[in-house]
Short mmCIF file of C-alpha atoms in Angstrom, two decimals:
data_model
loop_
_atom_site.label_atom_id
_atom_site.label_comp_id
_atom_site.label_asym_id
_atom_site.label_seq_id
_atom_site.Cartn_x
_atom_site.Cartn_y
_atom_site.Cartn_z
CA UNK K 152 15.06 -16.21 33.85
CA UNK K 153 11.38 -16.40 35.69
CA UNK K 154 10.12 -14.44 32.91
CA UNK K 155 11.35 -17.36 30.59
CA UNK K 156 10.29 -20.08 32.74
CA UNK K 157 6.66 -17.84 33.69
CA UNK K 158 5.85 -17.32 30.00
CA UNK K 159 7.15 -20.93 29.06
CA UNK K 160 9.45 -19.16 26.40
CA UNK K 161 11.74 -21.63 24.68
CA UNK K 162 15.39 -19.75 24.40
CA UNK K 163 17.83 -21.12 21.84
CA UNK K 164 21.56 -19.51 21.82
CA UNK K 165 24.49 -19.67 19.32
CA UNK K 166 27.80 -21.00 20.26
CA UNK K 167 29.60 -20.64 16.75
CA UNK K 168 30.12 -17.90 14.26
CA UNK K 169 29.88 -15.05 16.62
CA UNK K 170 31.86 -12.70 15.01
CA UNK K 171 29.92 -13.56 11.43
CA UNK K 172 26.99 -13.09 13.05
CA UNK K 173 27.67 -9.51 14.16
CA UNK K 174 29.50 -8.60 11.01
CA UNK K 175 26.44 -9.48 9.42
CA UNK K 176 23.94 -7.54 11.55
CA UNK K 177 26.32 -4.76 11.28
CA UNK K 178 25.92 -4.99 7.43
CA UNK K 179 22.44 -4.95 7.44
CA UNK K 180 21.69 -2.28 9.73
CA UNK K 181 23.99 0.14 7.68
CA UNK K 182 22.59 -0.86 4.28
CA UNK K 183 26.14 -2.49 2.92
CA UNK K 184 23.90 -5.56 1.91
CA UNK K 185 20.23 -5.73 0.97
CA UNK K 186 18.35 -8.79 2.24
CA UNK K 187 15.38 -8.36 0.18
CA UNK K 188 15.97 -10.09 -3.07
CA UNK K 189 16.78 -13.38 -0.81
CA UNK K 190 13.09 -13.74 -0.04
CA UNK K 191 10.73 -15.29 -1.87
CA UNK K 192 7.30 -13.98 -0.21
CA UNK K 193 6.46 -12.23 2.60
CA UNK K 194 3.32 -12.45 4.71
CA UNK K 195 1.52 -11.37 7.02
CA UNK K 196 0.97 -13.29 10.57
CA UNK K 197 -3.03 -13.95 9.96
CA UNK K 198 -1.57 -15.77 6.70
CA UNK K 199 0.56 -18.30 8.62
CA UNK K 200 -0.85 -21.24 7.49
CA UNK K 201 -0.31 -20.39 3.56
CA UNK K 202 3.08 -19.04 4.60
CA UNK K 203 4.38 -22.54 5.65
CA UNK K 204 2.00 -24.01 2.90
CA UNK K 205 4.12 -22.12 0.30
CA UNK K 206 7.76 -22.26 2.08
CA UNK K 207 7.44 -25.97 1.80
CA UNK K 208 7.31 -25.85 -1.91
CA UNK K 209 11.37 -26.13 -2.03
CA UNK K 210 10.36 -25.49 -5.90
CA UNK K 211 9.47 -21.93 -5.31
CA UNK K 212 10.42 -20.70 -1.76
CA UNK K 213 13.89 -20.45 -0.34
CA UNK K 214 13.09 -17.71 2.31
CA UNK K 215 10.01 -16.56 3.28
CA UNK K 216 9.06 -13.26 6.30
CA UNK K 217 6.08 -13.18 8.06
CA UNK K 218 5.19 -9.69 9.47
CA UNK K 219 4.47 -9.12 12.64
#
């Protein structure tokens, strides 16, 4: 917890859908479903700003990745 508070890290939990949630993360990391034709771009980090430029267009982006 004094690494959260230290770092001034924001921590956000889930209370609901717990055993969706791992079902899903179970899916995913043995291939059953493929989460790549639900994004609509991907970008790098150093591209943030045109990331969020181009997820706000609700007319072309539903989900978009930045990579780390």
């Amino acid at each position: 917890m004094m690494t959260l508070i230290g770092k001034e890290i924001s921590l956000k939990g889930s209370f609901r859908f717990t055993s969706e949630f791992n079902t899903a993360v179970s899916w995913l990391a043995n291939g059953v479903i493929n989460p790549l034709p639900l994004l609509s771009a991907e970008y790098p980090f150093t591209d943030l700003e045109e990331a969020l430029r181009f997820a706000g267009d609700k007319t072309q982006a539903a989900k978009v990745q930045l990579v780390f």
